[in-house]
């Protein structure tokens, strides 16, 4: 007797979620060019199941990062409500943004690869993360914690540049430099 549609749909959603979680973890460890079989193995599915859900690597990369971008975007509003000051909210959001950036081994190269399937990911980052950051910056400017001349795109680009890690510049260095950047932007009483 076949399973009801709702049960199959729920199983398909669990499989998709498992593949996305596995891909996110493997991308952190190995970069976005990690072998698909490693992702499938970690998710507990076959390679065919992975390709049935995500026909191309670009589809998988986009789905993983779309989820993470959406999470980072939603965090901005939550932090504004929960934090003692807009600058504290901005600092905590930037910490999450830095975490997103420094764990994306190979994402920059993938975005610059010319793969048309990844073009929408860069636009998604700009269309969702920049407005989230702008909300925080506007709140900081209204509280006179930052100057109104700091734009979200410019700040995020500076942070992105500071998060390019390498053999002589690691995650801790990036975090330290981003903290220095934010401290330099802050207005003091």
PDB file of C-alpha atoms in Angstrom:
ATOM      1  CA  UNK A   1       0.000   0.000   0.000  1.00  0.00           C
ATOM      2  CA  UNK A   2       1.555   3.364  -1.026  1.00  0.00           C
ATOM      3  CA  UNK A   3       2.352   5.979   1.604  1.00  0.00           C
ATOM      4  CA  UNK A   4      -0.008   8.950   1.827  1.00  0.00           C
ATOM      5  CA  UNK A   5       1.102  12.078  -0.021  1.00  0.00           C
ATOM      6  CA  UNK A   6       1.673  13.987   3.243  1.00  0.00           C
ATOM      7  CA  UNK A   7       4.071  11.311   4.526  1.00  0.00           C
ATOM      8  CA  UNK A   8       6.035  11.294   1.264  1.00  0.00           C
ATOM      9  CA  UNK A   9       6.172  15.083   1.229  1.00  0.00           C
ATOM     10  CA  UNK A  10       7.421  15.172   4.824  1.00  0.00           C
ATOM     11  CA  UNK A  11      10.094  12.570   4.028  1.00  0.00           C
ATOM     12  CA  UNK A  12      11.177  14.513   0.944  1.00  0.00           C
ATOM     13  CA  UNK A  13      11.471  17.675   3.059  1.00  0.00           C
ATOM     14  CA  UNK A  14      13.550  15.830   5.691  1.00  0.00           C
ATOM     15  CA  UNK A  15      15.811  14.490   2.941  1.00  0.00           C
ATOM     16  CA  UNK A  16      16.224  17.955   1.431  1.00  0.00           C
ATOM     17  CA  UNK A  17      16.987  19.450   4.863  1.00  0.00           C
ATOM     18  CA  UNK A  18      19.531  16.697   5.559  1.00  0.00           C
ATOM     19  CA  UNK A  19      21.262  17.342   2.237  1.00  0.00           C
ATOM     20  CA  UNK A  20      21.363  21.109   2.896  1.00  0.00           C
ATOM     21  CA  UNK A  21      22.779  20.612   6.405  1.00  0.00           C
ATOM     22  CA  UNK A  22      25.359  18.135   5.127  1.00  0.00           C
ATOM     23  CA  UNK A  23      26.344  20.411   2.246  1.00  0.00           C
ATOM     24  CA  UNK A  24      26.740  23.389   4.596  1.00  0.00           C
ATOM     25  CA  UNK A  25      29.039  21.369   6.863  1.00  0.00           C
ATOM     26  CA  UNK A  26      31.078  19.933   3.987  1.00  0.00           C
ATOM     27  CA  UNK A  27      31.397  23.369   2.363  1.00  0.00           C
ATOM     28  CA  UNK A  28      32.867  24.737   5.614  1.00  0.00           C
ATOM     29  CA  UNK A  29      35.378  21.870   5.756  1.00  0.00           C
ATOM     30  CA  UNK A  30      36.263  21.477   2.075  1.00  0.00           C
ATOM     31  CA  UNK A  31      34.856  24.432   0.159  1.00  0.00           C
ATOM     32  CA  UNK A  32      32.072  24.626  -2.409  1.00  0.00           C
ATOM     33  CA  UNK A  33      33.923  22.362  -4.831  1.00  0.00           C
ATOM     34  CA  UNK A  34      33.766  19.420  -2.388  1.00  0.00           C
ATOM     35  CA  UNK A  35      32.886  16.070  -3.978  1.00  0.00           C
ATOM     36  CA  UNK A  36      29.153  15.500  -4.178  1.00  0.00           C
ATOM     37  CA  UNK A  37      29.639  11.962  -2.856  1.00  0.00           C
ATOM     38  CA  UNK A  38      31.003  13.420   0.414  1.00  0.00           C
ATOM     39  CA  UNK A  39      27.857  15.510   0.807  1.00  0.00           C
ATOM     40  CA  UNK A  40      25.569  12.588  -0.027  1.00  0.00           C
ATOM     41  CA  UNK A  41      27.414  10.312   2.393  1.00  0.00           C
ATOM     42  CA  UNK A  42      27.144  12.818   5.233  1.00  0.00           C
ATOM     43  CA  UNK A  43      23.435  13.293   4.505  1.00  0.00           C
ATOM     44  CA  UNK A  44      22.851   9.542   4.469  1.00  0.00           C
ATOM     45  CA  UNK A  45      21.493   9.546   0.930  1.00  0.00           C
ATOM     46  CA  UNK A  46      22.662   8.340  -2.441  1.00  0.00           C
ATOM     47  CA  UNK A  47      24.229  10.634  -5.003  1.00  0.00           C
ATOM     48  CA  UNK A  48      21.144  10.168  -7.193  1.00  0.00           C
ATOM     49  CA  UNK A  49      18.913  11.484  -4.406  1.00  0.00           C
ATOM     50  CA  UNK A  50      21.146  14.517  -4.049  1.00  0.00           C
ATOM     51  CA  UNK A  51      20.981  15.217  -7.787  1.00  0.00           C
ATOM     52  CA  UNK A  52      17.211  14.654  -7.802  1.00  0.00           C
ATOM     53  CA  UNK A  53      16.887  17.473  -5.246  1.00  0.00           C
ATOM     54  CA  UNK A  54      19.659  19.669  -6.651  1.00  0.00           C
ATOM     55  CA  UNK A  55      20.332  18.945 -10.343  1.00  0.00           C
ATOM     56  CA  UNK A  56      23.481  21.116 -10.464  1.00  0.00           C
ATOM     57  CA  UNK A  57      26.194  22.141  -8.023  1.00  0.00           C
ATOM     58  CA  UNK A  58      25.023  25.730  -8.490  1.00  0.00           C
ATOM     59  CA  UNK A  59      21.521  24.712  -7.335  1.00  0.00           C
ATOM     60  CA  UNK A  60      22.975  23.141  -4.190  1.00  0.00           C
ATOM     61  CA  UNK A  61      25.345  26.038  -3.432  1.00  0.00           C
ATOM     62  CA  UNK A  62      22.547  28.553  -3.954  1.00  0.00           C
ATOM     63  CA  UNK A  63      20.117  26.648  -1.710  1.00  0.00           C
ATOM     64  CA  UNK A  64      22.659  26.329   1.114  1.00  0.00           C
ATOM     65  CA  UNK A  65      23.643  29.967   1.035  1.00  0.00           C
ATOM     66  CA  UNK A  66      20.078  31.224   0.471  1.00  0.00           C
ATOM     67  CA  UNK A  67      19.112  29.629   3.786  1.00  0.00           C
ATOM     68  CA  UNK A  68      22.134  31.135   5.550  1.00  0.00           C
ATOM     69  CA  UNK A  69      21.587  34.563   3.993  1.00  0.00           C
ATOM     70  CA  UNK A  70      17.928  34.502   5.045  1.00  0.00           C
ATOM     71  CA  UNK A  71      18.960  33.602   8.593  1.00  0.00           C
ATOM     72  CA  UNK A  72      21.504  36.432   8.732  1.00  0.00           C
ATOM     73  CA  UNK A  73      18.944  38.863   7.319  1.00  0.00           C
ATOM     74  CA  UNK A  74      16.305  37.953   9.917  1.00  0.00           C
ATOM     75  CA  UNK A  75      18.882  38.307  12.670  1.00  0.00           C
ATOM     76  CA  UNK A  76      19.175  42.077  12.129  1.00  0.00           C
ATOM     77  CA  UNK A  77      15.594  42.831  13.182  1.00  0.00           C
ATOM     78  CA  UNK A  78      15.762  40.425  16.097  1.00  0.00           C
ATOM     79  CA  UNK A  79      18.991  41.946  17.405  1.00  0.00           C
ATOM     80  CA  UNK A  80      17.582  45.473  17.200  1.00  0.00           C
ATOM     81  CA  UNK A  81      14.724  44.385  19.472  1.00  0.00           C
ATOM     82  CA  UNK A  82      16.894  42.399  21.906  1.00  0.00           C
ATOM     83  CA  UNK A  83      20.041  44.519  22.216  1.00  0.00           C
ATOM     84  CA  UNK A  84      20.792  47.295  24.690  1.00  0.00           C
ATOM     85  CA  UNK A  85      21.742  49.681  21.878  1.00  0.00           C
ATOM     86  CA  UNK A  86      21.712  49.800  18.090  1.00  0.00           C
ATOM     87  CA  UNK A  87      25.527  49.663  18.046  1.00  0.00           C
ATOM     88  CA  UNK A  88      25.449  46.477  20.144  1.00  0.00           C
ATOM     89  CA  UNK A  89      22.957  45.024  17.654  1.00  0.00           C
ATOM     90  CA  UNK A  90      25.183  46.059  14.751  1.00  0.00           C
ATOM     91  CA  UNK A  91      28.247  44.520  16.407  1.00  0.00           C
ATOM     92  CA  UNK A  92      26.465  41.219  17.039  1.00  0.00           C
ATOM     93  CA  UNK A  93      25.092  41.171  13.481  1.00  0.00           C
ATOM     94  CA  UNK A  94      28.531  41.892  12.034  1.00  0.00           C
ATOM     95  CA  UNK A  95      29.880  38.974  14.115  1.00  0.00           C
ATOM     96  CA  UNK A  96      27.314  36.704  12.424  1.00  0.00           C
ATOM     97  CA  UNK A  97      28.133  38.179   9.011  1.00  0.00           C
ATOM     98  CA  UNK A  98      31.853  37.576   9.603  1.00  0.00           C
ATOM     99  CA  UNK A  99      31.070  33.978  10.600  1.00  0.00           C
ATOM    100  CA  UNK A 100      29.129  33.605   7.351  1.00  0.00           C
ATOM    101  CA  UNK A 101      32.011  35.024   5.304  1.00  0.00           C
ATOM    102  CA  UNK A 102      35.001  33.263   6.825  1.00  0.00           C
ATOM    103  CA  UNK A 103      33.409  29.818   6.659  1.00  0.00           C
ATOM    104  CA  UNK A 104      32.606  30.094   2.943  1.00  0.00           C
ATOM    105  CA  UNK A 105      35.775  28.535   1.542  1.00  0.00           C
ATOM    106  CA  UNK A 106      35.723  28.862  -2.200  1.00  0.00           C
ATOM    107  CA  UNK A 107      32.497  30.857  -2.363  1.00  0.00           C
ATOM    108  CA  UNK A 108      34.252  33.957  -3.690  1.00  0.00           C
ATOM    109  CA  UNK A 109      35.906  31.947  -6.451  1.00  0.00           C
ATOM    110  CA  UNK A 110      32.614  30.228  -7.240  1.00  0.00           C
ATOM    111  CA  UNK A 111      30.810  33.577  -7.497  1.00  0.00           C
ATOM    112  CA  UNK A 112      33.503  34.833  -9.837  1.00  0.00           C
ATOM    113  CA  UNK A 113      33.506  31.655 -11.926  1.00  0.00           C
ATOM    114  CA  UNK A 114      31.011  32.934 -14.465  1.00  0.00           C
ATOM    115  CA  UNK A 115      28.616  30.052 -13.690  1.00  0.00           C
ATOM    116  CA  UNK A 116      25.227  31.516 -14.648  1.00  0.00           C
ATOM    117  CA  UNK A 117      23.573  29.373 -11.980  1.00  0.00           C
ATOM    118  CA  UNK A 118      25.424  31.321  -9.286  1.00  0.00           C
ATOM    119  CA  UNK A 119      24.752  34.825 -10.576  1.00  0.00           C
ATOM    120  CA  UNK A 120      21.515  35.013  -8.602  1.00  0.00           C
ATOM    121  CA  UNK A 121      23.372  34.255  -5.356  1.00  0.00           C
ATOM    122  CA  UNK A 122      25.400  37.463  -5.531  1.00  0.00           C
ATOM    123  CA  UNK A 123      22.237  39.436  -6.265  1.00  0.00           C
ATOM    124  CA  UNK A 124      20.480  37.706  -3.354  1.00  0.00           C
ATOM    125  CA  UNK A 125      23.294  38.713  -1.024  1.00  0.00           C
ATOM    126  CA  UNK A 126      23.048  42.328  -2.168  1.00  0.00           C
ATOM    127  CA  UNK A 127      19.252  42.429  -2.188  1.00  0.00           C
ATOM    128  CA  UNK A 128      18.796  40.990   1.305  1.00  0.00           C
ATOM    129  CA  UNK A 129      21.926  41.514   3.396  1.00  0.00           C
ATOM    130  CA  UNK A 130      22.579  45.141   2.413  1.00  0.00           C
ATOM    131  CA  UNK A 131      19.072  46.306   3.479  1.00  0.00           C
ATOM    132  CA  UNK A 132      19.406  44.344   6.747  1.00  0.00           C
ATOM    133  CA  UNK A 133      22.697  46.081   7.473  1.00  0.00           C
ATOM    134  CA  UNK A 134      21.217  49.449   6.437  1.00  0.00           C
ATOM    135  CA  UNK A 135      18.449  49.013   9.017  1.00  0.00           C
ATOM    136  CA  UNK A 136      21.068  48.581  11.715  1.00  0.00           C
ATOM    137  CA  UNK A 137      23.128  51.525  10.466  1.00  0.00           C
ATOM    138  CA  UNK A 138      20.049  53.768  10.353  1.00  0.00           C
ATOM    139  CA  UNK A 139      19.246  52.854  13.956  1.00  0.00           C
ATOM    140  CA  UNK A 140      22.855  53.580  14.965  1.00  0.00           C
ATOM    141  CA  UNK A 141      22.774  56.961  13.210  1.00  0.00           C
ATOM    142  CA  UNK A 142      19.442  57.834  14.862  1.00  0.00           C
ATOM    143  CA  UNK A 143      20.994  56.993  18.253  1.00  0.00           C
ATOM    144  CA  UNK A 144      24.065  59.102  17.311  1.00  0.00           C
ATOM    145  CA  UNK A 145      26.300  56.028  17.659  1.00  0.00           C
ATOM    146  CA  UNK A 146      27.550  56.193  14.047  1.00  0.00           C
ATOM    147  CA  UNK A 147      27.698  58.890  11.429  1.00  0.00           C
ATOM    148  CA  UNK A 148      25.004  58.870   8.776  1.00  0.00           C
ATOM    149  CA  UNK A 149      27.701  58.854   6.086  1.00  0.00           C
ATOM    150  CA  UNK A 150      28.501  55.142   6.545  1.00  0.00           C
ATOM    151  CA  UNK A 151      26.597  53.113   3.967  1.00  0.00           C
ATOM    152  CA  UNK A 152      25.687  49.457   4.308  1.00  0.00           C
ATOM    153  CA  UNK A 153      27.272  48.420   1.027  1.00  0.00           C
ATOM    154  CA  UNK A 154      30.564  50.160   1.794  1.00  0.00           C
ATOM    155  CA  UNK A 155      30.747  48.759   5.329  1.00  0.00           C
ATOM    156  CA  UNK A 156      29.896  45.238   4.162  1.00  0.00           C
ATOM    157  CA  UNK A 157      32.437  45.430   1.370  1.00  0.00           C
ATOM    158  CA  UNK A 158      35.120  46.566   3.833  1.00  0.00           C
ATOM    159  CA  UNK A 159      34.174  43.705   6.157  1.00  0.00           C
ATOM    160  CA  UNK A 160      34.242  41.283   3.243  1.00  0.00           C
ATOM    161  CA  UNK A 161      37.727  42.410   2.286  1.00  0.00           C
ATOM    162  CA  UNK A 162      38.921  42.005   5.872  1.00  0.00           C
ATOM    163  CA  UNK A 163      37.549  38.445   5.891  1.00  0.00           C
ATOM    164  CA  UNK A 164      39.684  37.123   3.037  1.00  0.00           C
ATOM    165  CA  UNK A 165      41.765  34.623   4.967  1.00  0.00           C
ATOM    166  CA  UNK A 166      44.970  32.962   3.866  1.00  0.00           C
ATOM    167  CA  UNK A 167      48.070  31.220   5.187  1.00  0.00           C
ATOM    168  CA  UNK A 168      49.283  34.258   7.163  1.00  0.00           C
ATOM    169  CA  UNK A 169      45.895  35.768   7.984  1.00  0.00           C
ATOM    170  CA  UNK A 170      43.293  33.583   9.686  1.00  0.00           C
ATOM    171  CA  UNK A 171      39.809  33.859  11.122  1.00  0.00           C
ATOM    172  CA  UNK A 172      41.036  35.404  14.395  1.00  0.00           C
ATOM    173  CA  UNK A 173      42.911  38.075  12.437  1.00  0.00           C
ATOM    174  CA  UNK A 174      39.778  38.834  10.423  1.00  0.00           C
ATOM    175  CA  UNK A 175      37.623  39.071  13.546  1.00  0.00           C
ATOM    176  CA  UNK A 176      40.144  41.382  15.230  1.00  0.00           C
ATOM    177  CA  UNK A 177      40.377  43.672  12.199  1.00  0.00           C
ATOM    178  CA  UNK A 178      36.593  43.857  11.775  1.00  0.00           C
ATOM    179  CA  UNK A 179      36.247  44.773  15.464  1.00  0.00           C
ATOM    180  CA  UNK A 180      38.844  47.507  14.926  1.00  0.00           C
ATOM    181  CA  UNK A 181      36.926  48.771  11.886  1.00  0.00           C
ATOM    182  CA  UNK A 182      33.665  48.974  13.862  1.00  0.00           C
ATOM    183  CA  UNK A 183      35.354  50.680  16.803  1.00  0.00           C
ATOM    184  CA  UNK A 184      36.778  53.250  14.396  1.00  0.00           C
ATOM    185  CA  UNK A 185      33.338  53.928  12.953  1.00  0.00           C
ATOM    186  CA  UNK A 186      31.694  54.466  16.336  1.00  0.00           C
ATOM    187  CA  UNK A 187      30.968  57.949  17.572  1.00  0.00           C
ATOM    188  CA  UNK A 188      32.134  58.610  21.084  1.00  0.00           C
ATOM    189  CA  UNK A 189      30.390  60.958  23.468  1.00  0.00           C
TER     190      UNK A 189
END
